[in-house]
Coordinates of C-alpha atoms and ligand atoms in Angstrom, one line a residue:
X16 CA 201.8 116.7 69.0
X17 CA 198.6 116.6 71.0
X18 CA 198.3 114.5 74.1
X19 CA 195.8 112.1 72.6
X20 CA 198.3 111.2 69.8
X21 CA 200.9 109.8 72.1
X22 CA 201.2 106.0 72.7
X23 CA 198.8 104.7 75.2
X24 CA 201.4 103.6 77.7
X25 CA 203.0 107.1 77.8
X26 CA 199.9 109.1 78.1
X27 CA 199.4 108.7 81.8
X28 CA 202.9 110.1 82.4
X29 CA 203.1 112.9 79.9
X30 CA 201.7 115.5 82.3
X31 CA 203.7 115.5 85.6
X32 CA 201.9 114.7 88.8
X33 CA 202.7 116.9 91.8
X34 CA 203.4 114.2 94.3
X35 CA 206.7 115.5 95.4
X36 CA 207.2 116.6 99.0
X37 CA 210.1 119.1 99.1
X38 CA 212.0 120.3 102.1
X39 CA 215.2 122.1 102.8
X40 CA 217.8 120.0 104.5
X41 CA 220.8 121.6 106.3
X42 CA 224.2 120.3 105.3
X43 CA 225.6 121.1 108.8
X44 CA 223.1 119.7 111.3
X45 CA 220.7 117.8 109.1
X46 CA 217.6 119.8 110.2
X47 CA 214.8 119.9 107.8
X48 CA 212.5 122.8 107.0
X49 CA 209.3 123.2 105.0
X50 CA 209.4 125.2 101.7
X51 CA 206.6 127.5 102.6
X52 CA 209.3 129.9 103.8
X53 CA 212.1 131.3 101.8
X54 CA 215.3 130.0 103.5
X55 CA 218.9 130.3 102.4
X56 CA 220.8 129.1 105.4
X57 CA 219.9 126.9 108.4
X58 CA 218.3 129.0 111.1
X59 CA 220.0 126.7 113.7
X60 CA 223.6 126.5 112.5
X61 CA 223.8 129.0 109.5
X62 CA 225.0 126.3 107.1
X63 CA 223.9 126.1 103.5
X64 CA 220.9 124.0 102.5
X65 CA 219.8 121.7 99.7
X66 CA 216.3 120.8 98.7
X67 CA 215.2 117.2 99.1
X68 CA 212.1 115.3 97.9
X69 CA 210.9 113.2 100.8
X70 CA 208.8 111.2 98.3
X71 CA 211.7 110.6 95.9
X72 CA 211.3 106.8 96.2
X73 CA 208.0 107.1 94.3
X74 CA 210.0 108.0 91.2
X75 CA 211.6 104.5 91.3
X76 CA 208.2 102.9 90.8
X77 CA 208.6 103.9 87.2
X78 CA 211.4 102.0 85.5
X79 CA 214.4 103.9 84.2
X80 CA 213.5 102.8 80.7
X81 CA 210.0 104.3 81.0
X82 CA 211.4 107.5 82.3
X83 CA 213.6 107.8 79.3
X84 CA 210.6 107.4 77.1
X85 CA 208.6 109.9 79.1
X86 CA 211.3 112.6 78.6
X87 CA 211.8 111.7 75.0
X88 CA 208.1 111.9 74.2
X89 CA 207.8 115.2 76.2
X90 CA 210.1 116.7 73.6
X91 CA 207.1 116.6 71.2
X92 CA 204.6 118.3 73.5
X93 CA 203.5 121.8 72.8
X94 CA 203.1 122.9 76.4
X95 CA 205.2 126.0 77.3
X96 CA 205.8 124.9 80.9
X97 CA 207.3 121.6 79.8
X98 CA 209.5 123.1 77.1
X99 CA 212.4 124.2 79.2
X100 CA 214.0 122.8 82.3
X101 CA 210.6 121.4 83.5
X102 CA 210.7 118.7 80.9
X103 CA 212.2 117.0 84.0
X104 CA 209.5 118.4 86.3
X105 CA 209.4 115.4 88.7
X106 CA 213.2 115.9 89.4
X107 CA 213.3 119.7 89.5
X108 CA 210.2 121.1 91.0
X109 CA 207.6 118.4 91.7
X110 CA 205.5 120.7 93.8
X111 CA 205.0 123.5 91.2
X112 CA 201.8 123.6 89.3
X113 CA 202.5 124.1 85.6
X114 CA 200.7 127.5 85.6
X115 CA 203.3 128.8 88.0
X116 CA 206.3 127.8 85.8
X117 CA 208.1 130.7 84.1
X118 CA 209.5 129.7 80.7
X119 CA 211.6 132.2 78.8
X120 CA 213.3 129.8 76.5
X121 CA 215.9 128.4 78.8
X122 CA 217.5 125.0 78.6
X123 CA 218.0 122.4 75.9
X124 CA 221.1 124.1 74.7
X125 CA 222.9 122.4 71.8
X126 CA 225.7 119.9 72.2
X127 CA 228.2 120.8 69.4
X128 CA 230.8 118.2 68.4
X129 CA 234.3 119.6 67.9
X130 CA 235.4 119.4 64.3
X131 CA 238.1 117.0 63.2
X132 CA 240.9 119.6 63.2
X133 CA 240.2 120.6 66.8
X134 CA 239.7 117.0 68.0
X135 CA 243.0 116.1 66.5
X136 CA 244.7 119.0 68.1
X137 CA 243.3 118.1 71.5
X138 CA 243.5 114.3 71.0
X139 CA 240.1 113.6 72.5
X140 CA 236.5 113.3 71.2
X141 CA 234.6 116.2 72.7
X142 CA 231.6 118.4 72.5
X143 CA 230.8 121.9 73.7
X144 CA 227.4 122.4 75.4
X145 CA 226.6 125.9 74.5
X146 CA 224.9 127.3 77.6
X147 CA 225.5 130.7 76.2
X148 CA 222.4 130.1 74.1
X149 CA 220.1 130.6 77.0
X150 CA 217.9 133.7 77.0
X151 CA 220.3 135.9 79.0
X152 CA 223.3 134.2 77.4
X153 CA 224.5 132.1 80.3
X154 CA 223.6 128.9 82.2
X155 CA 222.4 131.1 85.1
X156 CA 218.9 131.1 83.4
X157 CA 218.4 127.5 84.4
X158 CA 218.6 128.3 88.1
X159 CA 216.6 131.6 87.7
X160 CA 213.8 129.8 85.9
X161 CA 213.5 127.5 88.9
X162 CA 214.0 130.2 91.6
X163 CA 211.5 132.6 90.0
X164 CA 208.9 129.9 89.2
X165 CA 209.1 129.1 92.9
X166 CA 208.6 132.7 93.9
X167 CA 205.7 132.9 91.5
X168 CA 204.2 129.9 93.2
X169 CA 204.7 131.5 96.6
X170 CA 203.0 134.7 95.4
X171 CA 200.1 132.8 93.9
X172 CA 199.7 130.9 97.1
X173 CA 199.7 134.1 99.0
X174 CA 202.8 133.2 101.0
X175 CA 204.7 136.2 99.5
X176 CA 203.8 139.6 98.1
X177 CA 205.8 142.7 96.9
X178 CA 209.0 140.7 96.5
X179 CA 212.3 142.4 96.1
X180 CA 214.7 139.9 94.5
X181 CA 218.3 140.7 95.2
X182 CA 221.7 139.2 94.2
X183 CA 225.4 139.8 94.1
X184 CA 226.9 138.9 90.8
X185 CA 230.0 138.6 88.7
X186 CA 227.7 139.7 85.9
X187 CA 225.6 136.7 84.7
X188 CA 223.6 136.1 87.8
X189 CA 222.4 139.7 87.8
X190 CA 221.5 139.5 84.0
X191 CA 219.5 136.4 84.6
X192 CA 217.9 137.5 87.8
X193 CA 216.8 140.9 86.4
X194 CA 215.4 139.2 83.2
X195 CA 213.3 136.7 85.0
X196 CA 212.2 139.2 87.7
X197 CA 211.1 141.6 85.1
X198 CA 208.8 139.0 83.6
X199 CA 207.0 138.9 87.0
X200 CA 206.4 142.6 87.2
X201 CA 204.9 144.2 89.2
X202 CA 204.8 141.5 91.9
X203 CA 208.5 141.1 91.8
X204 CA 211.1 143.9 91.6
X205 CA 214.9 143.3 91.4
X206 CA 218.1 144.9 92.6
X207 CA 221.6 143.7 91.8
X208 CA 225.0 144.4 93.3
X209 CA 228.0 144.3 91.1
X210 CA 231.7 144.8 91.8
X211 CA 232.6 148.1 90.2
X212 CA 234.5 147.6 86.9
X213 CA 234.6 143.8 87.4
X214 CA 231.7 143.0 85.0
X215 CA 231.9 143.4 81.2
X216 CA 229.9 146.3 79.6
X217 CA 227.6 143.7 77.9
X218 CA 226.8 142.2 81.3
X219 CA 226.2 145.6 82.9
X220 CA 223.8 146.5 80.1
X221 CA 221.6 143.5 80.8
X222 CA 220.1 144.2 84.3
X223 CA 220.0 147.9 83.2
X224 CA 217.9 146.9 80.2
X225 CA 215.6 144.8 82.3
X226 CA 214.9 147.7 84.6
X227 CA 216.6 146.4 87.7
X228 CA 218.1 148.8 90.3
X229 CA 221.8 148.3 89.7
X230 CA 224.4 149.0 92.4
X231 CA 228.1 149.0 91.8
X232 CA 230.3 148.7 94.9
X233 CA 234.1 148.7 95.4
X234 CA 235.9 145.4 95.7
X235 CA 235.4 142.0 94.1
X236 CA 232.5 139.6 94.0
X237 CA 233.2 138.1 97.5
X238 CA 232.7 141.6 99.0
X239 CA 229.4 142.1 97.1
X240 CA 228.3 138.7 98.4
X241 CA 228.9 139.8 102.0
X242 CA 226.8 143.0 101.5
X243 CA 223.9 141.0 100.0
X244 CA 224.0 138.5 102.8
X245 CA 223.9 141.3 105.3
X246 CA 220.8 142.7 103.5
X247 CA 219.1 139.4 103.3
X248 CA 219.7 138.8 107.0
X249 CA 218.2 142.1 108.1
X250 CA 215.6 143.0 105.5
X251 CA 212.7 141.4 103.7
X252 CA 214.3 140.5 100.4
X253 CA 214.5 137.3 98.3
X254 CA 218.1 136.3 97.7
X255 CA 218.8 135.0 94.2
X256 CA 222.4 133.9 94.6
X257 CA 223.1 130.2 94.4
X258 CA 223.0 130.1 98.2
X259 CA 219.3 129.9 97.3
X260 CA 218.8 126.1 96.9
X261 CA 216.1 126.6 94.2
X262 CA 218.9 127.8 91.9
X263 CA 220.7 124.5 92.3
X264 CA 217.5 122.5 91.5
X265 CA 217.1 124.3 88.2
X266 CA 220.7 124.0 87.3
X267 CA 220.4 120.2 87.6
X268 CA 218.7 120.3 84.3
X269 CA 222.1 120.6 82.7
X270 CA 222.9 117.0 83.7
X271 CA 219.5 115.7 82.7
X272 CA 219.9 117.2 79.2
X273 CA 223.3 115.7 78.7
X274 CA 221.9 112.3 79.8
X275 CA 219.1 112.6 77.3
X276 CA 221.3 113.9 74.5
X277 CA 223.7 111.0 74.9
X278 CA 220.8 108.5 74.8
X279 CA 221.2 107.9 78.6
X280 CA 224.4 105.9 78.0
X281 CA 227.1 107.6 80.1
X282 CA 229.7 104.9 80.1
X283 CA 232.9 106.6 79.0
X284 CA 231.5 110.0 79.5
X285 CA 233.3 112.9 81.2
X286 CA 232.3 116.5 81.8
X287 CA 234.4 119.5 82.4
X288 CA 232.8 122.3 84.4
X289 CA 234.4 125.7 85.4
X290 CA 234.0 126.5 89.1
X291 CA 233.4 130.0 90.6
X292 CA 230.9 130.1 93.5
X293 CA 230.5 126.3 92.9
X294 CA 226.8 126.3 92.5
X295 CA 227.1 124.8 89.0
X296 CA 229.3 121.8 89.9
X297 CA 227.0 121.2 92.9
X298 CA 224.0 121.0 90.6
X299 CA 225.8 118.9 88.0
X300 CA 226.8 116.2 90.6
X301 CA 223.4 116.4 92.3
X302 CA 221.6 115.9 89.0
X303 CA 223.5 112.9 87.9
X304 CA 223.1 111.3 91.3
X305 CA 219.3 111.6 91.1
X306 CA 219.1 110.2 87.6
X307 CA 221.4 107.3 88.6
X308 CA 219.4 106.7 91.7
X309 CA 216.2 106.5 89.6
X310 CA 217.8 104.1 87.2
X311 CA 217.6 106.5 84.2
X312 CA 221.4 106.5 83.5
X313 CA 223.6 103.4 83.6
X314 CA 226.6 105.0 85.3
X315 CA 227.9 108.3 86.8
X316 CA 230.1 110.2 84.4
X317 CA 233.5 111.6 85.4
X318 CA 233.3 115.2 86.4
X319 CA 236.3 117.5 86.1
X320 CA 236.1 120.8 87.9
X321 CA 238.4 123.5 86.5
X322 CA 239.7 126.7 88.0
X323 CA 242.0 129.5 86.9
X324 CA 245.3 129.7 88.9
X325 CA 244.1 133.2 89.7
X326 CA 241.0 132.0 91.6
X327 CA 241.6 128.4 92.7
X328 CA 240.4 127.7 96.3
X329 CA 238.5 124.5 95.3
X330 CA 241.4 123.1 93.4
X331 CA 243.7 123.8 96.3
X332 CA 241.4 122.1 98.7
X333 CA 241.5 118.8 96.8
X334 CA 245.3 118.9 96.3
X335 CA 245.5 117.2 99.7
X336 CA 244.8 113.5 99.0
X337 CA 244.0 112.6 102.7
X338 CA 240.3 113.5 103.2
X339 CA 240.9 113.9 107.0
X340 CA 243.6 116.5 106.4
X341 CA 241.8 118.6 103.9
X342 CA 241.1 122.2 105.0
X343 CA 239.3 124.8 103.1
X344 CA 241.1 128.1 102.9
X345 CA 239.6 131.0 100.9
X346 CA 242.0 132.7 98.5
X347 CA 242.5 136.3 97.4
X348 CA 241.6 136.4 93.8
X349 CA 243.7 137.9 91.0
X350 CA 242.4 139.3 87.7
X351 CA 241.0 136.6 85.5
X352 CA 239.5 136.4 82.1
X353 CA 237.2 133.8 83.5
X354 CA 235.7 136.7 85.3
X355 CA 232.4 135.1 86.2
X356 CA 234.4 132.5 88.2
X357 CA 236.7 135.0 89.9
X358 CA 235.6 133.9 93.4
X359 CA 237.9 133.2 96.3
X360 CA 235.4 132.0 98.9
X361 CA 232.7 129.9 97.1
X362 CA 229.4 129.8 98.9
X363 CA 228.6 126.3 97.8
X364 CA 231.9 124.8 99.1
X365 CA 230.1 122.7 101.8
X366 CA 227.8 121.3 99.2
X367 CA 230.8 120.4 97.0
X368 CA 232.5 118.6 99.8
X369 CA 229.4 116.7 100.7
X370 CA 228.5 115.8 97.1
X371 CA 232.0 114.9 95.9
X372 CA 232.2 112.3 98.7
X373 CA 228.8 110.9 97.9
X374 CA 229.4 110.9 94.2
X375 CA 232.6 108.8 94.5
X376 CA 231.0 106.6 97.1
X377 CA 228.0 105.8 94.8
X378 CA 230.2 105.4 91.8
X379 CA 232.4 103.0 93.7
X380 CA 235.6 104.7 92.5
X381 CA 236.9 108.2 92.1
X382 CA 234.9 110.0 89.5
X383 CA 235.5 113.7 90.5
X384 CA 238.7 115.5 89.7
X385 CA 239.9 119.0 89.9
X386 CA 242.5 120.8 87.7
X387 CA 243.8 124.3 87.5
X388 CA 244.8 126.2 84.3
X389 CA 246.7 129.4 83.4
X390 CA 245.1 132.6 82.2
X391 CA 247.2 132.1 79.0
X392 CA 245.7 128.7 78.3
X393 CA 242.2 129.9 78.9
X394 CA 242.6 132.7 76.3
X395 CA 244.6 130.6 73.8
X396 CA 242.1 127.7 73.9
X397 CA 239.0 129.9 73.8
X398 CA 240.3 131.5 70.6
X399 CA 241.4 128.1 69.2
X400 CA 237.9 126.8 69.8
X401 CA 236.2 129.7 68.2
X402 CA 238.5 129.5 65.1
X403 CA 236.9 126.1 64.6
X404 CA 233.3 127.0 64.6
X405 CA 232.5 127.4 68.3
X406 CA 231.1 130.4 70.2
X407 CA 232.9 129.6 73.5
X408 CA 233.2 132.3 76.2
X409 CA 236.4 132.6 78.3
X410 CA 234.9 130.0 80.6
X411 CA 234.4 127.7 77.7
X412 CA 238.1 128.2 76.9
X413 CA 238.8 127.4 80.6
X414 CA 236.8 124.1 80.1
X415 CA 238.9 123.2 77.1
X416 CA 242.1 124.1 78.8
X417 CA 240.9 122.0 81.7
X418 CA 240.3 119.0 79.4
X419 CA 243.9 119.2 78.3
X420 CA 245.1 119.5 81.9
X421 CA 243.0 116.5 82.8
X422 CA 244.2 114.5 79.9
X423 CA 247.8 115.3 80.8
X424 CA 247.1 113.9 84.3
X425 CA 245.7 110.7 82.9
X426 CA 242.2 111.5 84.2
X427 CA 240.7 111.3 80.7
X428 CA 241.4 108.3 78.5
X429 CA 241.1 107.5 74.8
X430 CA 237.6 106.0 75.1
X431 CA 236.1 109.0 76.9
X432 CA 233.7 111.3 75.2
X433 CA 233.9 114.7 76.9
X434 CA 231.3 117.4 77.3
X435 CA 232.7 120.9 77.9
X436 CA 230.6 123.5 79.6
X437 CA 230.7 126.8 77.7
X438 CA 228.8 128.6 80.4
X439 CA 228.1 131.9 78.6
X440 CA 228.1 133.4 75.1
X441 CA 231.4 134.5 73.7
X442 CA 230.0 138.0 73.1
X443 CA 229.6 138.7 76.8
X444 CA 233.4 138.5 77.1
X445 CA 234.4 140.0 73.8
X446 CA 236.5 142.6 75.6
X447 CA 239.0 140.0 76.6
X448 CA 239.3 138.9 73.0
X449 CA 239.8 142.5 72.1
X450 CA 242.6 142.9 74.6
X451 CA 244.2 139.8 73.3
X452 CA 244.0 140.9 69.6
X453 CA 245.2 144.4 70.5
X454 CA 247.9 143.1 72.8
X455 CA 247.0 145.4 75.6
X456 CA 246.2 143.0 78.5
X457 CA 247.1 144.6 81.8
X458 CA 250.2 142.8 83.3
X459 CA 248.4 141.2 86.2
X460 CA 246.6 138.8 83.8
X461 CA 249.9 137.2 82.7
X462 CA 248.8 136.8 79.1
X463 CA 251.0 137.2 76.1
X464 CA 249.0 137.0 72.9
X465 CA 250.2 134.4 70.4
X466 CA 250.9 135.9 67.0
X467 CA 249.2 133.0 65.2
X468 CA 245.9 133.6 67.1
X469 CA 245.8 137.4 66.8
X470 CA 243.3 138.9 64.3
X471 CA 242.6 142.5 63.4
X472 CA 240.5 144.4 60.8
X473 CA 242.4 145.7 57.8
X474 CA 241.5 149.2 56.7
X475 CA 241.4 149.5 52.9
X476 CA 241.8 153.0 51.4
X477 CA 243.9 152.9 48.2
X478 CA 246.3 155.8 48.3
X479 CA 245.5 156.9 44.7
X480 CA 241.8 157.5 45.6
X481 CA 241.1 161.2 46.2
X482 CA 237.4 160.6 46.8
X483 CA 235.8 158.1 49.1
X484 CA 232.2 157.9 50.3
X485 CA 231.3 159.0 53.8
X486 CA 228.1 158.7 55.8
X487 CA 225.5 161.1 54.3
X488 CA 228.0 161.9 51.4
X489 CA 227.6 159.2 48.8
X490 CA 229.8 159.2 45.7
X491 CA 228.3 159.3 42.2
X492 CA 229.2 158.5 38.6
X493 CA 232.8 158.0 37.7
X494 CA 234.1 158.8 41.1
X495 CA 232.0 156.0 42.6
X496 CA 232.9 153.5 39.9
X497 CA 236.6 154.3 40.5
X498 CA 236.2 153.8 44.3
X499 CA 234.5 150.4 43.8
X500 CA 237.0 149.1 41.3
X501 CA 240.2 150.3 43.1
X502 CA 239.0 149.1 46.5
X503 CA 238.1 145.7 45.0
X504 CA 241.5 145.5 43.4
X505 CA 243.2 146.3 46.6
X506 CA 241.4 143.6 48.5
X507 CA 242.1 141.1 45.8
X508 CA 245.8 141.9 46.1
X509 CA 245.8 141.5 49.9
X510 CA 243.9 138.2 49.6
X511 CA 246.2 137.1 46.8
X512 CA 243.1 136.3 44.6
X513 CA 243.6 135.0 41.1
X514 CA 241.8 136.8 38.3
X515 CA 238.8 135.0 36.8
X516 CA 239.4 134.4 33.1
X517 CA 236.4 133.4 31.0
X518 CA 237.1 130.4 28.9
X519 CA 236.7 131.0 25.1
Ligands
LIG618 C1 228.5 131.9 87.2 C2 229.4 131.5 86.2 C3 230.4 130.5 86.3 C4 230.7 129.9 87.6 O1 229.6 129.1 88.1 P1 229.4 128.8 89.6 O2 228.1 128.2 89.8 O3 229.5 130.1 90.3 O4 230.6 127.9 90.0 C5 231.1 130.2 85.2 N1 230.9 130.8 84.0 C6 230.0 131.7 83.8 C7 229.8 132.3 82.5 C8 229.2 132.1 84.9 O5 228.3 133.0 84.7
LIG619 ZN1 221.8 123.4 110.5

């Protein structure tokens, strides 16, 4: 629809104004810094930062109801820059001119209702939000669209040139970073650091395909992260890990989309989110807080953070009920099928601690919860979901297992509608499904495949067939007819098919 075809009262708001005044704010000492410099940590106290809009109050001059209409009408606009996460421009990047926005098709991923069989099995009404349907097949694209749009803005303003964007990754961050950076070629180049043999072949193929410099180093993600931090402290590089607060801003779009998809009524809504480096849950809480503050949603949903028992530092931290006694202790991770969340020392932990407290304070009751799940449950529930029409990755399985754990603890009640984050596409983690089906998981995963969930291809070659086709060697005539009919018969027998009999 063209701008002049929208209702009169919406038209002045369709195109975002750029009246935001963003600054970095330190979570340690509270210092504020301008955004004309790329900052990842506070120069004073080294603590992580979040980005604030000093003019946020202006957004409250527009009623929540009008904001809802603005976002709903923007769905019908044909302007690239407003098609993705920047539909919520005023809340995500209110200083970025639209011609600096990078849009590669991210955001607005579908919310898919679980079918009746699966809902009955789980005993809760729930949806998967398929964030694997983002361009690089994970939710990381939301944050990269924001971080790279900002870098593009800085380049256009002349604040930056010849950028080398760099990140450590459990696989998906590097895929997203390399993709978005390659779009800004030649002004932006990218390099990614991966833990050797700790990303899947599909994930490794992504930054290679985008033309990034790919480095594999010994150890796990936490080790890669330290190397990248060392690089960013001593060299002129742009860090694209979620330490970069622009990533968090972009990932807030996840909460805005859920708000909009549920018609802004979030009473009796709960979300389940897997936690790795904790950037995602930070953004999810921050997003809902902003929409609630602006009167766009009527209440804050419950948020359940889920971790594998093999990488559970955040869960452990919140096991202590007494806030004053809580102490964060990094853990040494063990092998996990939720490999993108296999992180023992999450960079965003200070943000989580700060936002969990605020979230519950603003809600007026406890609305944040943390659960842990076994590797076995992650795999079993991923496969169960996908046998019912979903395309959940292992982390989607982790979300579903987390929903069951939360339900068992009484955190989720009968009236709740739950949204599970399937953070990546199933295909990225197909290797774990393969190990499950072939029953060859290494012992340290602690996974015993369930017979009723295993699947394998059946090779059909009737023993009485002497000739079968081969690539480049087709069969002809009688031999081919015999091959077709015998093979069809054999499949019919295995499927127990009844012969079609024509009625006379
Ligand atoms: C990055 C990632 C996570 C973990 O998100 P954090 O923001 O690091 O907590 C979970 N699932 C997938 C597929 C990811 O790529
Ligand atoms: Zn500080």
